[in-house]
PDB file of C-alpha atoms in Angstrom:
ATOM      1  CA  ARG A   1      55.200 -74.524 214.655  1.00 47.00           C
ATOM      2  CA  THR A   2      52.991 -70.890 214.018  1.00 43.00           C
ATOM      3  CA  SER A   3      56.068 -69.057 216.220  1.00 42.00           C
ATOM      4  CA  LYS A   4      58.421 -71.306 213.878  1.00 42.00           C
ATOM      5  CA  ARG A   5      56.136 -69.996 210.648  1.00 42.00           C
ATOM      6  CA  ARG A   6      56.301 -66.291 212.124  1.00 39.00           C
ATOM      7  CA  ALA A   7      58.933 -65.625 213.492  1.00 34.00           C
ATOM      8  CA  VAL A   8      60.986 -67.102 209.604  1.00 35.00           C
ATOM      9  CA  VAL A   9      58.510 -64.703 207.610  1.00 37.00           C
ATOM     10  CA  HIS A  10      59.092 -62.101 209.261  1.00 33.00           C
ATOM     11  CA  ARG A  11      62.538 -62.282 208.740  1.00 32.00           C
ATOM     12  CA  VAL A  12      62.903 -62.642 206.184  1.00 33.00           C
ATOM     13  CA  ARG A  13      60.028 -59.973 204.982  1.00 38.00           C
ATOM     14  CA  GLY A  14      59.526 -57.661 207.605  1.00 38.00           C
ATOM     15  CA  VAL A  15      56.374 -57.375 209.295  1.00 44.00           C
ATOM     16  CA  GLY A  16      53.704 -57.406 207.819  1.00 62.00           C
ATOM     17  CA  LEU A  17      55.159 -56.937 204.474  1.00 78.00           C
ATOM     18  CA  SER A  18      54.984 -59.104 201.145  1.00 86.00           C
ATOM     19  CA  LYS A  19      56.619 -59.368 197.732  1.00 88.00           C
ATOM     20  CA  TYR A  20      53.457 -59.302 195.840  1.00 93.00           C
ATOM     21  CA  VAL A  21      51.164 -56.831 195.476  1.00 92.00           C
ATOM     22  CA  GLY A  22      47.209 -56.887 197.653  1.00 91.00           C
ATOM     23  CA  VAL A  23      49.438 -59.089 199.873  1.00 92.00           C
ATOM     24  CA  SER A  24      50.197 -59.029 203.142  1.00 90.00           C
ATOM     25  CA  TRP A  25      50.847 -60.886 206.584  1.00 88.00           C
ATOM     26  CA  HIS A  26      48.428 -60.993 209.156  1.00 83.00           C
ATOM     27  CA  THR A  27      50.378 -60.789 212.159  1.00 82.00           C
ATOM     28  CA  THR A  28      47.403 -62.953 214.258  1.00 80.00           C
ATOM     29  CA  LYS A  29      45.853 -65.682 212.248  1.00 76.00           C
ATOM     30  CA  CYS A  30      49.686 -66.059 211.079  1.00 83.00           C
ATOM     31  CA  LYS A  31      47.984 -66.645 207.434  1.00 83.00           C
ATOM     32  CA  PHE A  32      48.468 -63.618 203.876  1.00 87.00           C
ATOM     33  CA  GLN A  33      45.995 -61.828 203.511  1.00 87.00           C
ATOM     34  CA  ALA A  34      45.062 -60.155 199.770  1.00 88.00           C
ATOM     35  CA  GLN A  35      42.591 -57.040 200.244  1.00 87.00           C
ATOM     36  CA  ILE A  36      42.014 -54.921 196.986  1.00 87.00           C
ATOM     37  CA  ARG A  37      40.960 -50.921 197.128  1.00 86.00           C
ATOM     38  CA  VAL A  38      37.209 -50.244 194.964  1.00 80.00           C
ATOM     39  CA  ASP A  39      36.060 -47.073 195.539  1.00 74.00           C
ATOM     40  CA  LYS A  40      38.696 -46.213 198.209  1.00 76.00           C
ATOM     41  CA  LYS A  41      38.492 -48.459 200.209  1.00 75.00           C
ATOM     42  CA  ASN A  42      39.257 -51.761 200.986  1.00 78.00           C
ATOM     43  CA  CYS A  43      37.909 -54.826 199.943  1.00 80.00           C
ATOM     44  CA  TYR A  44      38.954 -58.360 202.017  1.00 77.00           C
ATOM     45  CA  LEU A  45      39.392 -61.197 199.440  1.00 81.00           C
ATOM     46  CA  GLY A  46      40.745 -63.543 201.191  1.00 78.00           C
ATOM     47  CA  ARG A  47      43.181 -65.307 204.341  1.00 80.00           C
ATOM     48  CA  PHE A  48      45.323 -67.457 202.899  1.00 82.00           C
ATOM     49  CA  ASP A  49      48.434 -70.703 203.729  1.00 81.00           C
ATOM     50  CA  ASP A  50      50.154 -70.313 200.319  1.00 85.00           C
ATOM     51  CA  GLU A  51      51.910 -66.402 199.999  1.00 89.00           C
ATOM     52  CA  ARG A  52      51.449 -66.603 196.070  1.00 90.00           C
ATOM     53  CA  MET A  53      47.377 -67.514 196.326  1.00 87.00           C
ATOM     54  CA  ALA A  54      46.211 -64.810 197.631  1.00 89.00           C
ATOM     55  CA  ALA A  55      48.418 -63.111 194.836  1.00 92.00           C
ATOM     56  CA  ALA A  56      46.470 -64.606 192.836  1.00 90.00           C
ATOM     57  CA  ALA A  57      42.978 -63.443 194.616  1.00 88.00           C
ATOM     58  CA  TYR A  58      44.189 -60.735 194.274  1.00 91.00           C
ATOM     59  CA  ASP A  59      45.221 -61.043 190.610  1.00 91.00           C
ATOM     60  CA  ALA A  60      41.493 -62.238 189.658  1.00 85.00           C
ATOM     61  CA  ALA A  61      39.423 -59.176 191.582  1.00 85.00           C
ATOM     62  CA  CYS A  62      42.083 -56.721 189.874  1.00 88.00           C
ATOM     63  CA  LEU A  63      40.477 -58.907 186.260  1.00 86.00           C
ATOM     64  CA  GLU A  64      36.918 -58.427 186.933  1.00 78.00           C
ATOM     65  CA  LEU A  65      37.337 -55.247 188.040  1.00 82.00           C
ATOM     66  CA  GLY A  66      38.655 -54.795 184.888  1.00 83.00           C
ATOM     67  CA  ARG A  67      41.859 -53.682 186.262  1.00 88.00           C
ATOM     68  CA  PRO A  68      46.074 -55.546 185.033  1.00 91.00           C
ATOM     69  CA  ALA A  69      47.265 -58.224 187.086  1.00 91.00           C
ATOM     70  CA  PRO A  70      50.457 -57.627 188.532  1.00 93.00           C
ATOM     71  CA  ASN A  71      51.047 -60.901 190.202  1.00 93.00           C
ATOM     72  CA  GLN A  72      51.061 -62.423 187.372  1.00 90.00           C
ATOM     73  CA  THR A  73      49.405 -65.194 188.532  1.00 91.00           C
ATOM     74  CA  THR A  74      48.535 -68.249 186.242  1.00 89.00           C
ATOM     75  CA  ALA A  75      44.606 -68.597 185.257  1.00 84.00           C
ATOM     76  CA  ALA A  76      45.090 -71.587 187.302  1.00 80.00           C
ATOM     77  CA  GLU A  77      46.326 -70.410 190.578  1.00 84.00           C
ATOM     78  CA  GLN A  78      43.661 -67.003 189.907  1.00 82.00           C
ATOM     79  CA  GLU A  79      40.594 -70.380 190.034  1.00 76.00           C
ATOM     80  CA  ALA A  80      42.105 -72.357 192.889  1.00 75.00           C
ATOM     81  CA  ALA A  81      42.705 -68.840 194.941  1.00 77.00           C
ATOM     82  CA  ALA A  82      38.667 -68.955 194.066  1.00 69.00           C
ATOM     83  CA  GLU A  83      38.026 -71.321 195.506  1.00 63.00           C
ATOM     84  CA  PHE A  84      39.793 -71.594 198.470  1.00 63.00           C
ATOM     85  CA  ALA A  85      39.670 -68.001 199.746  1.00 57.00           C
ATOM     86  CA  HIS A  86      37.310 -67.315 202.745  1.00 41.00           C
ATOM     87  CA  ASN A  87      35.071 -63.731 201.831  1.00 43.00           C
ATOM     88  CA  LYS A  88      32.309 -62.252 203.063  1.00 42.00           C
ATOM     89  CA  PRO A  89      28.705 -64.064 202.851  1.00 44.00           C
ATOM     90  CA  ALA A  90      27.368 -62.196 200.437  1.00 47.00           C
ATOM     91  CA  SER A  91      23.906 -60.448 200.150  1.00 49.00           C
ATOM     92  CA  SER A  92      21.215 -62.272 198.223  1.00 53.00           C
ATOM     93  CA  SER A  93      18.891 -58.878 197.252  1.00 64.00           C
ATOM     94  CA  SER A  94      18.955 -60.277 193.987  1.00 79.00           C
ATOM     95  CA  GLN A  95      16.130 -60.187 191.639  1.00 79.00           C
ATOM     96  CA  PHE A  96      17.676 -63.303 189.323  1.00 84.00           C
ATOM     97  CA  LEU A  97      19.040 -66.524 190.016  1.00 84.00           C
ATOM     98  CA  GLY A  98      22.541 -66.807 189.858  1.00 85.00           C
ATOM     99  CA  VAL A  99      22.878 -63.493 191.365  1.00 88.00           C
ATOM    100  CA  CYS A 100      23.670 -61.901 194.894  1.00 86.00           C
ATOM    101  CA  PHE A 101      26.100 -58.585 196.368  1.00 85.00           C
ATOM    102  CA  HIS A 102      28.877 -58.969 197.351  1.00 80.00           C
ATOM    103  CA  GLY A 103      29.440 -56.562 199.926  1.00 73.00           C
ATOM    104  CA  GLY A 104      33.035 -56.088 199.837  1.00 71.00           C
ATOM    105  CA  LEU A 105      33.586 -55.291 196.812  1.00 75.00           C
ATOM    106  CA  GLU A 106      30.748 -53.777 196.456  1.00 76.00           C
ATOM    107  CA  ARG A 107      29.386 -55.439 193.545  1.00 83.00           C
ATOM    108  CA  TRP A 108      26.978 -58.824 191.692  1.00 88.00           C
ATOM    109  CA  GLN A 109      28.514 -61.775 191.697  1.00 89.00           C
ATOM    110  CA  ALA A 110      26.435 -64.340 189.119  1.00 90.00           C
ATOM    111  CA  LYS A 111      27.733 -67.465 190.680  1.00 87.00           C
ATOM    112  CA  VAL A 112      26.330 -71.356 189.314  1.00 83.00           C
ATOM    113  CA  THR A 113      27.301 -75.222 191.102  1.00 78.00           C
ATOM    114  CA  VAL A 114      28.525 -77.731 188.273  1.00 74.00           C
ATOM    115  CA  GLY A 115      30.023 -80.746 189.852  1.00 70.00           C
ATOM    116  CA  GLY A 116      29.114 -80.765 193.257  1.00 71.00           C
ATOM    117  CA  SER A 117      31.306 -77.325 193.959  1.00 75.00           C
ATOM    118  CA  GLN A 118      30.001 -73.443 193.626  1.00 78.00           C
ATOM    119  CA  THR A 119      31.901 -71.485 190.822  1.00 84.00           C
ATOM    120  CA  THR A 120      31.988 -67.694 190.872  1.00 87.00           C
ATOM    121  CA  ILE A 121      31.239 -66.734 186.619  1.00 90.00           C
ATOM    122  CA  GLY A 122      32.560 -63.079 187.447  1.00 89.00           C
ATOM    123  CA  THR A 123      32.516 -60.080 189.292  1.00 89.00           C
ATOM    124  CA  PHE A 124      30.139 -57.041 187.783  1.00 90.00           C
ATOM    125  CA  ARG A 125      29.133 -53.727 188.692  1.00 87.00           C
ATOM    126  CA  HIS A 126      25.369 -54.147 187.034  1.00 88.00           C
ATOM    127  CA  GLU A 127      23.209 -56.483 188.672  1.00 88.00           C
ATOM    128  CA  VAL A 128      21.723 -57.213 185.127  1.00 89.00           C
ATOM    129  CA  GLN A 129      25.096 -58.231 183.601  1.00 91.00           C
ATOM    130  CA  ALA A 130      25.532 -60.895 186.730  1.00 91.00           C
ATOM    131  CA  ALA A 131      22.015 -62.177 185.908  1.00 91.00           C
ATOM    132  CA  PHE A 132      23.372 -62.104 181.558  1.00 92.00           C
ATOM    133  CA  ALA A 133      26.171 -63.719 182.120  1.00 92.00           C
ATOM    134  CA  TYR A 134      24.481 -67.076 184.399  1.00 90.00           C
ATOM    135  CA  ASP A 135      21.835 -67.634 182.307  1.00 89.00           C
ATOM    136  CA  VAL A 136      24.643 -68.258 178.866  1.00 88.00           C
ATOM    137  CA  PHE A 137      26.502 -69.823 180.554  1.00 89.00           C
ATOM    138  CA  CYS A 138      24.379 -72.195 181.327  1.00 84.00           C
ATOM    139  CA  ARG A 139      22.909 -72.481 178.409  1.00 79.00           C
ATOM    140  CA  ALA A 140      26.283 -72.949 176.910  1.00 77.00           C
ATOM    141  CA  ILE A 141      27.266 -75.171 179.281  1.00 73.00           C
ATOM    142  CA  ILE A 142      24.149 -77.204 180.557  1.00 64.00           C
ATOM    143  CA  GLY A 143      23.313 -77.023 177.102  1.00 57.00           C
ATOM    144  CA  ASP A 144      19.707 -76.097 174.651  1.00 47.00           C
ATOM    145  CA  ASP A 145      18.361 -76.825 172.233  1.00 41.00           C
ATOM    146  CA  ASN A 146      19.274 -73.671 170.659  1.00 38.00           C
ATOM    147  CA  ASP A 147      22.037 -73.311 167.313  1.00 39.00           C
ATOM    148  CA  GLN A 148      22.347 -69.400 169.522  1.00 39.00           C
ATOM    149  CA  TYR A 149      21.328 -67.078 172.801  1.00 38.00           C
ATOM    150  CA  SER A 150      19.372 -64.527 172.259  1.00 40.00           C
ATOM    151  CA  PHE A 151      16.106 -63.694 174.476  1.00 38.00           C
ATOM    152  CA  ASP A 152      13.544 -64.897 171.183  1.00 36.00           C
ATOM    153  CA  SER A 153      14.913 -68.707 171.608  1.00 35.00           C
ATOM    154  CA  VAL A 154      16.067 -69.564 174.965  1.00 38.00           C
ATOM    155  CA  SER A 155      13.613 -71.845 176.486  1.00 38.00           C
ATOM    156  CA  ASN A 156      16.188 -72.793 179.691  1.00 46.00           C
ATOM    157  CA  ALA A 157      17.590 -69.501 180.531  1.00 60.00           C
ATOM    158  CA  VAL A 158      15.606 -68.612 183.650  1.00 70.00           C
ATOM    159  CA  ASN A 159      16.747 -64.812 184.028  1.00 81.00           C
ATOM    160  CA  ARG A 160      15.172 -64.105 180.299  1.00 81.00           C
ATOM    161  CA  ASP A 161      12.025 -62.788 181.677  1.00 80.00           C
ATOM    162  CA  ARG A 162      13.159 -59.893 183.907  1.00 82.00           C
ATOM    163  CA  ILE A 163      16.950 -59.662 181.582  1.00 85.00           C
ATOM    164  CA  HIS A 164      14.714 -58.621 178.779  1.00 84.00           C
ATOM    165  CA  ASP A 165      12.261 -56.197 180.681  1.00 83.00           C
ATOM    166  CA  VAL A 166      15.244 -53.693 181.875  1.00 83.00           C
ATOM    167  CA  LEU A 167      16.812 -54.207 179.175  1.00 85.00           C
ATOM    168  CA  GLU A 168      14.333 -53.019 176.567  1.00 84.00           C
ATOM    169  CA  SER A 169      13.388 -50.102 179.433  1.00 84.00           C
ATOM    170  CA  GLU A 170      13.150 -46.985 176.687  1.00 82.00           C
ATOM    171  CA  VAL A 171      16.004 -45.847 179.204  1.00 81.00           C
ATOM    172  CA  ILE A 172      17.838 -48.075 179.020  1.00 85.00           C
ATOM    173  CA  LYS A 173      17.128 -48.858 175.635  1.00 86.00           C
ATOM    174  CA  THR A 174      18.369 -45.574 174.397  1.00 87.00           C
ATOM    175  CA  GLN A 175      21.985 -46.179 175.838  1.00 87.00           C
ATOM    176  CA  LEU A 176      22.647 -49.179 175.213  1.00 89.00           C
ATOM    177  CA  LEU A 177      22.722 -47.513 171.258  1.00 89.00           C
ATOM    178  CA  ALA A 178      24.582 -44.365 172.228  1.00 90.00           C
ATOM    179  CA  ILE A 179      27.081 -46.662 173.214  1.00 90.00           C
ATOM    180  CA  ARG A 180      27.809 -50.076 171.450  1.00 88.00           C
ATOM    181  CA  GLY A 181      25.277 -49.537 168.880  1.00 89.00           C
ATOM    182  CA  GLU A 182      23.401 -52.993 168.310  1.00 88.00           C
ATOM    183  CA  ALA A 183      24.149 -55.863 170.239  1.00 86.00           C
ATOM    184  CA  PRO A 184      26.776 -57.363 169.070  1.00 89.00           C
ATOM    185  CA  PRO A 185      26.503 -61.409 167.506  1.00 88.00           C
ATOM    186  CA  TYR A 186      26.088 -64.715 169.231  1.00 86.00           C
ATOM    187  CA  PRO A 187      30.108 -65.332 169.569  1.00 86.00           C
ATOM    188  CA  GLY A 188      30.060 -69.422 169.699  1.00 85.00           C
ATOM    189  CA  ASP A 189      29.562 -71.746 172.909  1.00 85.00           C
ATOM    190  CA  PRO A 190      33.457 -71.973 174.541  1.00 88.00           C
ATOM    191  CA  PRO A 191      35.125 -76.013 173.903  1.00 88.00           C
ATOM    192  CA  GLU A 192      33.853 -77.902 175.330  1.00 84.00           C
ATOM    193  CA  ASP A 193      37.584 -79.086 176.362  1.00 87.00           C
ATOM    194  CA  ALA A 194      38.327 -75.746 178.263  1.00 87.00           C
ATOM    195  CA  PRO A 195      38.837 -75.707 181.580  1.00 87.00           C
ATOM    196  CA  LEU A 196      36.019 -74.092 183.020  1.00 85.00           C
ATOM    197  CA  PHE A 197      37.612 -70.977 184.419  1.00 86.00           C
ATOM    198  CA  GLU A 198      38.323 -70.683 180.460  1.00 89.00           C
ATOM    199  CA  LYS A 199      34.083 -71.069 180.132  1.00 88.00           C
ATOM    200  CA  CYS A 200      33.609 -68.511 182.962  1.00 89.00           C
ATOM    201  CA  ALA A 201      35.569 -65.990 181.305  1.00 90.00           C
ATOM    202  CA  TRP A 202      34.203 -66.080 178.197  1.00 92.00           C
ATOM    203  CA  ALA A 203      30.928 -65.824 179.153  1.00 92.00           C
ATOM    204  CA  ARG A 204      31.310 -62.404 181.212  1.00 92.00           C
ATOM    205  CA  ALA A 205      32.667 -60.696 178.040  1.00 92.00           C
ATOM    206  CA  TYR A 206      30.148 -61.696 176.052  1.00 93.00           C
ATOM    207  CA  ALA A 207      27.904 -60.506 179.066  1.00 93.00           C
ATOM    208  CA  ARG A 208      29.850 -57.085 178.844  1.00 92.00           C
ATOM    209  CA  ALA A 209      29.504 -56.415 175.619  1.00 92.00           C
ATOM    210  CA  VAL A 210      25.586 -57.012 176.047  1.00 92.00           C
ATOM    211  CA  VAL A 211      25.310 -55.257 178.429  1.00 90.00           C
ATOM    212  CA  PRO A 212      28.263 -52.889 179.371  1.00 91.00           C
ATOM    213  CA  ASP A 213      29.808 -50.986 181.989  1.00 88.00           C
ATOM    214  CA  ALA A 214      29.172 -47.030 180.855  1.00 87.00           C
ATOM    215  CA  LEU A 215      25.976 -48.049 181.585  1.00 84.00           C
ATOM    216  CA  VAL A 216      24.703 -45.539 183.350  1.00 78.00           C
ATOM    217  CA  THR A 217      20.912 -47.868 185.836  1.00 70.00           C
ATOM    218  CA  THR A 218      20.926 -47.114 189.865  1.00 58.00           C
ATOM    219  CA  SER A 219      23.722 -47.596 192.051  1.00 48.00           C
ATOM    220  CA  HIS A 220      24.996 -51.026 191.835  1.00 47.00           C
ATOM    221  CA  VAL A 221      24.828 -50.290 195.665  1.00 47.00           C
ATOM    222  CA  ALA A 222      21.572 -48.967 195.835  1.00 47.00           C
ATOM    223  CA  GLU A 223      19.355 -51.973 193.715  1.00 52.00           C
ATOM    224  CA  ALA A 224      21.822 -54.497 195.848  1.00 51.00           C
ATOM    225  CA  ARG A 225      19.762 -51.558 199.811  1.00 49.00           C
ATOM    226  CA  ILE A 226      16.836 -51.525 198.460  1.00 48.00           C
ATOM    227  CA  ARG A 227      16.773 -55.234 197.289  1.00 52.00           C
ATOM    228  CA  GLU A 228      17.651 -55.649 201.137  1.00 53.00           C
ATOM    229  CA  ASN A 229      15.574 -53.101 203.072  1.00 54.00           C
ATOM    230  CA  ASN A 230      12.164 -54.250 200.545  1.00 55.00           C
ATOM    231  CA  LYS A 231      12.838 -58.089 201.719  1.00 55.00           C
ATOM    232  CA  PRO A 232       9.950 -59.693 203.515  1.00 58.00           C
ATOM    233  CA  THR A 233       9.790 -60.147 207.359  1.00 58.00           C
ATOM    234  CA  ARG A 234       9.915 -63.133 208.817  1.00 58.00           C
ATOM    235  CA  GLN A 235       6.740 -62.500 210.743  1.00 61.00           C
ATOM    236  CA  GLN A 236       5.294 -61.047 206.891  1.00 60.00           C
ATOM    237  CA  LYS A 237       7.194 -64.941 205.716  1.00 58.00           C
ATOM    238  CA  ARG A 238       4.557 -66.412 208.346  1.00 61.00           C
ATOM    239  CA  GLU A 239       1.602 -63.958 207.858  1.00 65.00           C
ATOM    240  CA  ALA A 240       1.849 -65.245 204.347  1.00 58.00           C
TER     241      ALA A 240
END
């Protein structure tokens, strides 16, 4: 059965080719593979039985990186592709809850468990962006007693104090004022009946409005490596 499927694909499109951008046929695994170019490196996004789902994974990665999605897949298809993709394991080297570093994309990701399954809220250039998106998503979707999201009012935002320390540092505060002026007002919660992918997009947009990509911090890759290098060894954990 596998050899037949391979023969059909090769006869129709030729070895390794696909009609979608960022998608190719993996001859060994007999699956469609999605990859994206980031900082002159090919980043693996996953392998799929369905060609269009691989294209959706590529589109989702493009949107996360602020690029146009060339394959014109739907948001629902992109959400499904993200759920089934076999991504490289992410490092847990973050100081924030719900945030991890994706070694393939070299970006920070915010993830949350909703309805028993893990959902990626978004992929971000800065660690503090991902933490902000995680907190605001939890506040809006999981609920809070306050009317709006602010550092002074959110009681269940688990990363609140650490985010505040980062954004209130003189270097970062000066940059934020120069880039975007005062912090944008809270945009209001997304509709309760909105699909999950729309709620994630809402959280990403607000996080990037508060913490713009243009902000200059320590290299996001360097930040991850610093956290990884500072993690206690097994021996140190036992001694503690």
